[in-house]
Short mmCIF file of C-alpha atoms and ligand atoms in Angstrom, two decimals:
data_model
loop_
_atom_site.label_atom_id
_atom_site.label_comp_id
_atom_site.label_asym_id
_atom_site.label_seq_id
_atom_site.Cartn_x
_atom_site.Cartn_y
_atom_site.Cartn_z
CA UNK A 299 180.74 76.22 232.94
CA UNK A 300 179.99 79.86 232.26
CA UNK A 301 181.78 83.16 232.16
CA UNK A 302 180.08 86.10 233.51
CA UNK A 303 181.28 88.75 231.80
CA UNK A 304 181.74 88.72 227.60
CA UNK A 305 184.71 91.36 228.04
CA UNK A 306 187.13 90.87 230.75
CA UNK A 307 190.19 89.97 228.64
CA UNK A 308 191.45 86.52 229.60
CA UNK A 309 193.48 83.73 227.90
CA UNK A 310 191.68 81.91 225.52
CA UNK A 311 193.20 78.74 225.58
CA UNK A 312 191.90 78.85 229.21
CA UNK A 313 189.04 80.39 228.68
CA UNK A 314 187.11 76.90 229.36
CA UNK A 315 188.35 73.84 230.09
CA UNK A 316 189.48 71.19 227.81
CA UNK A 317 187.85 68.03 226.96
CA UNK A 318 188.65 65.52 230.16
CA UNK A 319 187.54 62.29 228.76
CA UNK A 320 184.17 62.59 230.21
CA UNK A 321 182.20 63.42 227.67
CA UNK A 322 181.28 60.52 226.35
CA UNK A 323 177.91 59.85 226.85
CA UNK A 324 175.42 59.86 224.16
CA UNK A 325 172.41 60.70 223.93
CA UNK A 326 169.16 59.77 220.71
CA UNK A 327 169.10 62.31 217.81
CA UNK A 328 167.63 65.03 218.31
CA UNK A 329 169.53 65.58 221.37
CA UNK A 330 168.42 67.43 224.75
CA UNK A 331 170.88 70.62 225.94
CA UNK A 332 168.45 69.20 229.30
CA UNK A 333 171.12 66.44 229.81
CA UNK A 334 174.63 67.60 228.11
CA UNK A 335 177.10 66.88 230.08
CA UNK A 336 179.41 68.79 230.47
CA UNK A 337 176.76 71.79 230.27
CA UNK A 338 177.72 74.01 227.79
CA UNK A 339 177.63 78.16 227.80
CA UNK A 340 175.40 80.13 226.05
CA UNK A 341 176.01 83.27 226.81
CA UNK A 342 173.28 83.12 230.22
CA UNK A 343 175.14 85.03 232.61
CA UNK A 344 177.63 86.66 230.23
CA UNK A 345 176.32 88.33 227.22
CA UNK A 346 175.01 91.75 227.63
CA UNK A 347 173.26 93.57 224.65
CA UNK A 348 173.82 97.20 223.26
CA UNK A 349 170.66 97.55 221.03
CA UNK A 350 173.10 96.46 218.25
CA UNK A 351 169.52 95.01 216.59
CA UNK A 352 166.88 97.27 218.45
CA UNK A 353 163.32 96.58 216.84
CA UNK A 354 164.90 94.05 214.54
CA UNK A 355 162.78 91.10 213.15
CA UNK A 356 164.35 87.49 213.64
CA UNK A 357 163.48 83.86 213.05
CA UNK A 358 165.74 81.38 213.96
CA UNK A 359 165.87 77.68 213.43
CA UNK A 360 167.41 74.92 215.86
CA UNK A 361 167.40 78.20 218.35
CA UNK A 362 165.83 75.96 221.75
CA UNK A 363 169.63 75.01 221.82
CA UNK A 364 173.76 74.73 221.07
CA UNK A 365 174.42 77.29 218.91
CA UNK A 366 171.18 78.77 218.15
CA UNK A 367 170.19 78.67 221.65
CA UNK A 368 173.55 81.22 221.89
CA UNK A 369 172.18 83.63 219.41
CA UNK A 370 168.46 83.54 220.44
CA UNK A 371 169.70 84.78 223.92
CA UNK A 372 171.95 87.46 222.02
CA UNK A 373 169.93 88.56 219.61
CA UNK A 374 167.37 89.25 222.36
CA UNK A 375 169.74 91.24 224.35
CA UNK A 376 170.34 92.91 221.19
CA UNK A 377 166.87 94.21 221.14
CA UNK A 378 164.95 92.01 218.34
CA UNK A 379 162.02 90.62 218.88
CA UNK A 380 162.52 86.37 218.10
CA UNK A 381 160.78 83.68 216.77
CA UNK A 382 162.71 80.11 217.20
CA UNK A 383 161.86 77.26 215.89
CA UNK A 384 162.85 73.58 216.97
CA UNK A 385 161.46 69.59 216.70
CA UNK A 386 158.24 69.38 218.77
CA UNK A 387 160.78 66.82 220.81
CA UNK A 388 163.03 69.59 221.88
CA UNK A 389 160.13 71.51 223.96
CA UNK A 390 161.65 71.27 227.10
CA UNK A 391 164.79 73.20 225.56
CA UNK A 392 162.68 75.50 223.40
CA UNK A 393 160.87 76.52 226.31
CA UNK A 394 163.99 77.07 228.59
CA UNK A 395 165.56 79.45 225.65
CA UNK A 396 162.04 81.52 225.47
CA UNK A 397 161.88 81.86 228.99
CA UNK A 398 165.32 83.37 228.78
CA UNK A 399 164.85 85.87 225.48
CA UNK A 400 161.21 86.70 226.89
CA UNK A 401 163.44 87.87 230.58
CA UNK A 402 165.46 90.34 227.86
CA UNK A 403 162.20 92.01 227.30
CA UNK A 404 161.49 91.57 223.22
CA UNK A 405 158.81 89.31 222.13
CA UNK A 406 159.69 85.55 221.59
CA UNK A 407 158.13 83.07 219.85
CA UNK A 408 158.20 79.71 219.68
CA UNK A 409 157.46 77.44 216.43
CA UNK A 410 158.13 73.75 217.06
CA UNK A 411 158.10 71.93 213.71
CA UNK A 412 160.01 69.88 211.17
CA UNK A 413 161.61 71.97 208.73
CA UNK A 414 162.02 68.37 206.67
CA UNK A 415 158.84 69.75 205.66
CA UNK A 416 158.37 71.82 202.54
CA UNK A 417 154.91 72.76 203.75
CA UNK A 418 155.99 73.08 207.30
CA UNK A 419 158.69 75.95 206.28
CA UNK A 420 156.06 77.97 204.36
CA UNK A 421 153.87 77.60 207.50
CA UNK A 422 156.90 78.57 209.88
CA UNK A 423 157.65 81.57 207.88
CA UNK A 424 153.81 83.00 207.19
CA UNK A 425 153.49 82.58 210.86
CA UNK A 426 156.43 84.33 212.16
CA UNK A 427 155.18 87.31 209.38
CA UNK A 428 152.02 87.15 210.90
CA UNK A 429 154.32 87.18 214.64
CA UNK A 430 156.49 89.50 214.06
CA UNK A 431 155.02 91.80 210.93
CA UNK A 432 158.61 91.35 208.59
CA UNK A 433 161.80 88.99 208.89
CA UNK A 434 164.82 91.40 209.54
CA UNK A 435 166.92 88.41 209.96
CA UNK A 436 166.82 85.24 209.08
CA UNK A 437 169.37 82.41 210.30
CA UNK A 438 169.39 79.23 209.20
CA UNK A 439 170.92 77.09 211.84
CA UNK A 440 169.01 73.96 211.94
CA UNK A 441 171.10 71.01 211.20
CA UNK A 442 171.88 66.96 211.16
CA UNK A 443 175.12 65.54 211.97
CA UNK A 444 175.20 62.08 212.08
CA UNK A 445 178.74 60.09 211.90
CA UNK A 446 179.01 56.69 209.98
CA UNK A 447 182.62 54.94 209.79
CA UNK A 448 182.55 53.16 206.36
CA UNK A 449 180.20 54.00 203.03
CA UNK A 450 178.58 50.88 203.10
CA UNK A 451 176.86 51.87 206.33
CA UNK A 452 176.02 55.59 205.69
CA UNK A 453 172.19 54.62 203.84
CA UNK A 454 170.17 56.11 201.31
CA UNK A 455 168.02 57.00 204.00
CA UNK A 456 170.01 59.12 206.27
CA UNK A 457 171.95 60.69 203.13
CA UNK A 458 168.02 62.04 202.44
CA UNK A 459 167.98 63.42 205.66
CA UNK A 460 171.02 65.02 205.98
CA UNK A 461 170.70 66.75 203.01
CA UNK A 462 167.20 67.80 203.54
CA UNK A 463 167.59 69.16 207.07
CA UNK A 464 171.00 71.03 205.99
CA UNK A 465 170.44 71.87 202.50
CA UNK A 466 166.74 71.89 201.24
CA UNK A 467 165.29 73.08 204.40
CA UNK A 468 167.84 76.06 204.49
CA UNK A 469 166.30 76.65 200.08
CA UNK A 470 162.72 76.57 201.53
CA UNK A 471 162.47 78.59 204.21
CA UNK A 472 165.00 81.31 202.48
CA UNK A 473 162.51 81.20 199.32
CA UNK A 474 159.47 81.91 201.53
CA UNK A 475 161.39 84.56 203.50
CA UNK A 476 162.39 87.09 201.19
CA UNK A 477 159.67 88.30 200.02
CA UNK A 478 159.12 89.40 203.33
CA UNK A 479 162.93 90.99 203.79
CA UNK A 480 163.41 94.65 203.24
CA UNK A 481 166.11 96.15 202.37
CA UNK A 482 168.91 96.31 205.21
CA UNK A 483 167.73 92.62 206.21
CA UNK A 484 170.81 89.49 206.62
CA UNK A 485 170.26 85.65 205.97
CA UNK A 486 172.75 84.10 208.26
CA UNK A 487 173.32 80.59 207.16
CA UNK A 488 175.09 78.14 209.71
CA UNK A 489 178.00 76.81 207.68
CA UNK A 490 180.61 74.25 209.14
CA UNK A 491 184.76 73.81 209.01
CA UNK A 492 183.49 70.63 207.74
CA UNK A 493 182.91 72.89 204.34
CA UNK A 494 186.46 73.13 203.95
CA UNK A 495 188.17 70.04 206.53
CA UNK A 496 185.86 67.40 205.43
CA UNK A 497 186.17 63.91 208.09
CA UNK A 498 186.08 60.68 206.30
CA UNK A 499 183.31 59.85 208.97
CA UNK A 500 180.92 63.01 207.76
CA UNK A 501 180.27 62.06 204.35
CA UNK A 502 176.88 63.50 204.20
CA UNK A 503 177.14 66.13 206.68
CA UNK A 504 180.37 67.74 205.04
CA UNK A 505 178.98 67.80 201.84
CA UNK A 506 176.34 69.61 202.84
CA UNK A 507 178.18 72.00 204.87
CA UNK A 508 180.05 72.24 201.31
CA UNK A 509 176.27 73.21 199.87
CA UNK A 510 175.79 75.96 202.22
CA UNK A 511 178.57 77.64 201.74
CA UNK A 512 178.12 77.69 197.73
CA UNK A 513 174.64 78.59 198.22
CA UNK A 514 175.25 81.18 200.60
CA UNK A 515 177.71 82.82 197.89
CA UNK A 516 175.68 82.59 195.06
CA UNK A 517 172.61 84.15 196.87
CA UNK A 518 174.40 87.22 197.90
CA UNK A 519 175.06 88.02 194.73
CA UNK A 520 171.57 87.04 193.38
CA UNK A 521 169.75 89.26 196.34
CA UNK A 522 172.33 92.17 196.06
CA UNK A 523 169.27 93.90 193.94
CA UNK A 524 166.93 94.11 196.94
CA UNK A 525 169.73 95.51 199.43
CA UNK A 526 169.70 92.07 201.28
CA UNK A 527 173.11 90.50 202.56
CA UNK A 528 173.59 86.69 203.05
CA UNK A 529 176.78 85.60 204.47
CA UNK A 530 177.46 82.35 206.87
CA UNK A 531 179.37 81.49 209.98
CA UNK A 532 181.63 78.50 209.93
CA UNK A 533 181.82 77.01 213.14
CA UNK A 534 184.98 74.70 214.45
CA UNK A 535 184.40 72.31 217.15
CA UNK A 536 181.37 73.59 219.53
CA UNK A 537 180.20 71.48 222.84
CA UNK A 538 176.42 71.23 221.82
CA UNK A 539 174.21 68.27 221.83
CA UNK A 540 174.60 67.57 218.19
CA UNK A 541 177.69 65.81 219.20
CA UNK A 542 176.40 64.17 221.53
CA UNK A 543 173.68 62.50 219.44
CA UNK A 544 175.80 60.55 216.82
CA UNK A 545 177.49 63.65 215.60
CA UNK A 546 180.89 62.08 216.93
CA UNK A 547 181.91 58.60 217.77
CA UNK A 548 182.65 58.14 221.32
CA UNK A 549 186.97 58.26 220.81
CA UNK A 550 186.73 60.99 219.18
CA UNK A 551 184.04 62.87 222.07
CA UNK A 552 186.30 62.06 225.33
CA UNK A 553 188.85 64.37 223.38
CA UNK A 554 186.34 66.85 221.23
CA UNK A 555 188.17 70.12 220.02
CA UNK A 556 191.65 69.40 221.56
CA UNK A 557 192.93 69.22 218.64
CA UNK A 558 192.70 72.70 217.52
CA UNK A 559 195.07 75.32 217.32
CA UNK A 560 193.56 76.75 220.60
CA UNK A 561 193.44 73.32 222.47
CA UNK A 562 190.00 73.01 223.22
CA UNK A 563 186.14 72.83 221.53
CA UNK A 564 184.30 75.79 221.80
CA UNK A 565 181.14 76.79 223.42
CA UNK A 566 178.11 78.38 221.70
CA UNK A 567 178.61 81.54 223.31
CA UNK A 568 181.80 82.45 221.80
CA UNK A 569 179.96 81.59 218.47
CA UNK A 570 176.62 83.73 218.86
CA UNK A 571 178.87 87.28 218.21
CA UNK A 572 179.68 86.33 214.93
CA UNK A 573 175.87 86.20 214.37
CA UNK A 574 175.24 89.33 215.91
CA UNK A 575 177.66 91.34 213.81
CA UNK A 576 176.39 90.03 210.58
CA UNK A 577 172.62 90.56 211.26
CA UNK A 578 173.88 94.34 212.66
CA UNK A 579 174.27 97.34 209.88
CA UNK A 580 177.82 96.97 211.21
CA UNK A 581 178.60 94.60 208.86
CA UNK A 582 176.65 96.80 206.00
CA UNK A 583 180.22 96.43 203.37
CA UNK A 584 180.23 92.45 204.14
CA UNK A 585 177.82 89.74 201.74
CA UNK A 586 179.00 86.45 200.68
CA UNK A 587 181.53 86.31 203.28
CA UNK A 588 182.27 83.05 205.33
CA UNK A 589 183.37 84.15 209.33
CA UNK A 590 185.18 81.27 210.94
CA UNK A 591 185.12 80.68 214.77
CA UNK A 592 187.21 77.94 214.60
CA UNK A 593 189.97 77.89 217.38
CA UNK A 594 192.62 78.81 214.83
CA UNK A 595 191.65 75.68 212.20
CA UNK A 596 191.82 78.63 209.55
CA UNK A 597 189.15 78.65 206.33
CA UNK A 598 191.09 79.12 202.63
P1 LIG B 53 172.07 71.56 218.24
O1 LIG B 53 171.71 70.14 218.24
O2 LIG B 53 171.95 72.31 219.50
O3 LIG B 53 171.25 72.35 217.12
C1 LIG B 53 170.77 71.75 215.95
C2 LIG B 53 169.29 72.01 215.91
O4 LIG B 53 168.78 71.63 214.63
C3 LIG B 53 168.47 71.19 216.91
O5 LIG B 53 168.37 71.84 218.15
C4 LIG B 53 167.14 71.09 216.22
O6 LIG B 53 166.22 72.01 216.77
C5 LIG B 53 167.41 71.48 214.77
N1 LIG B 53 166.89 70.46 213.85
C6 LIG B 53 167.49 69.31 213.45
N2 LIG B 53 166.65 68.64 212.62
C7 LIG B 53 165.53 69.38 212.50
C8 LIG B 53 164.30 69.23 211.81
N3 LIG B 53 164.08 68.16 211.01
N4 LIG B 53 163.33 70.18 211.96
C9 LIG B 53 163.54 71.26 212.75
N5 LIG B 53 164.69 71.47 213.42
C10 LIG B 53 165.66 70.54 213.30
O7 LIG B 53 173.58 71.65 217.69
P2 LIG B 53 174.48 72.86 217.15
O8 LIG B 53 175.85 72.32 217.13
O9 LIG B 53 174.20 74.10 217.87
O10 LIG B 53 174.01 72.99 215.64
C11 LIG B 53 173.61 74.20 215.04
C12 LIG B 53 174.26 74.33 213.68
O11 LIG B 53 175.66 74.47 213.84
C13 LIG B 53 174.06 73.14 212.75
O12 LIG B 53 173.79 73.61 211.44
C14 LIG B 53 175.41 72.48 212.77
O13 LIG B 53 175.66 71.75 211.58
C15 LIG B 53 176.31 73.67 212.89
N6 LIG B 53 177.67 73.40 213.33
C16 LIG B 53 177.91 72.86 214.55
C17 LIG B 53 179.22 72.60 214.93
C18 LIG B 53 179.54 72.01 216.27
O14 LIG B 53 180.68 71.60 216.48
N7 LIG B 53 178.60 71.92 217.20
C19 LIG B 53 180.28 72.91 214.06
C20 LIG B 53 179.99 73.47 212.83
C21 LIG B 53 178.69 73.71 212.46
MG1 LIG B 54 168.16 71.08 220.07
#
């Protein structure tokens, strides 16, 4: 499922096929991109690049796939050099996205590693410093999605997790980055429709979505002094492995993103320009702004 070039105008409702009922299989959390099925499009054959970040500095985390996998690939053909960073049980994903940014030509660096971590993040971000010699961009993209039907089953244990993968993970590695940001850098913080449409069924998750979007407001304003902008991207329904993985029960899978305005989920390639704009000067008069790429589920 791919399209192979990012501009020939085409319908999108058609762009890529619904959901068929298909999709149903799950998979353990963290999940593999190496078995999605349906496969979903990144941007492989598609995106092309027009030094919108040339020389640019990024570090990216959950980048070996989905969504981050989409805007690895782009940033590369952008021109930055990349570090991603992923769960040392991702390599075989990780590896496949390096082996693609590394064909664009910029360095590319891998960092397995849970950001769950404070230590960890402190380590993730001295070494892509030490990598890459600054962080020009930094998107924070890692995230947990797990779905639970009733409160008494979501547990004090998972509600931990959630909101330390999504929420205190994004606070950590942000706090050791910017000392290392110069001016003209952009935190891009993966945000959610969930911020605004919260699901019974995403307790956790939504709320934290709800978290990133506040904090991503709040440190715009707080970093306008050093000429850095932090804005988010809210994503609608994107085929990735995080739905796969618990992210969705399986009803609600077999018919992921038909629902939308547009009729169908999205794929992380029609996500990753969002990203790229933000990170680029183009975007130089936009901070604490939320971009939607929703299908037409609009934000408020
Ligand atoms: P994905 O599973 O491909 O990416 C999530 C990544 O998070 C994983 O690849 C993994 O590397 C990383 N991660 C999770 N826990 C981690 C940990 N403890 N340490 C280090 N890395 C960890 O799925 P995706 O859908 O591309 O998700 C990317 C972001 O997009 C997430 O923040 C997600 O909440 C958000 N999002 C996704 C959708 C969607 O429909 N897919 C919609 C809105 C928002
Ligand atoms: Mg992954």
């Amino acid at each position: 499922m791919a399209i192979f070039d990012q501009y020939a105008m085409q319908d999108p409702r058609t762009q890529y096929p619904k959901a068929q009922g298909h999709a149903d299989e799950q998979q353990p959390d963290p999940a593999l991109d190496a078995i999605l099925k349906p496969q979903a499009d990144h941007g492989e054959e598609s995106y092309c690049g027009a030094n919108r970040l040339r020389g640019r500095k990024a570090l990216i985390t959950g980048g070996d796939s989905g969504i981050g996998r989409a805007v690895a690939i782009a940033f590369a053909r952008e021109g930055a050099d990349v570090v991603i960073n992923y769960l040392p049980s991702e390599e075989v994903d990780g590896q496949k996205t390096l082996n693609m940014i590394r064909e664009a030509g910029p360095k590319a660096i891998a960092i397995p590693g849970d950001i769950t971590d404070e230590k960890f993040c402190k380590t993730l971000v001295q070494q892509a410093v030490e990598a890459l010699g600054s962080i020009d961009i930094l998107v924070n993209n890692a995230g947990k999605q797990q779905f639970v039907e009733e409160l008494e089953d979501l547990s004090t244990e998972q509600f931990v997790q959630t909101y330390t993968t999504n929420v205190f993970a994004m606070f950590w590695i942000t706090k050791a980055a910017v000392p290392h940001m110069p001016a003209g850098a952009s935190i891009i913080n993966t945000t959610s429709i969930q911020s605004y449409q919260p699901s019974p069924g995403l307790l956790d998750y939504a709320s934290t979505k709800g978290a990133i979007t506040a904090f991503t407001k709040s440190l715009a304003k707080m970093l306008v002094k050093k000429g850095i902008r932090v804005n988010a991207v809210a994503p609608g329904p994107i085929w990735t492995p995080l739905q796969q993985s618990g992210g969705q029960p399986d009803e609600k899978l077999q018919q992921f993103g038909n629902k939308v305005p547009l009729g169908r989920a999205g794929q992380p390639a029609e996500v990753a320009p969002a990203f790229v704009f933000l990170a680029s000067q183009e975007s130089s008069y936009i901070t604490a702004e939320v971009i939607g790429v929703t299908g037409g589920e609009h934000l408020p």
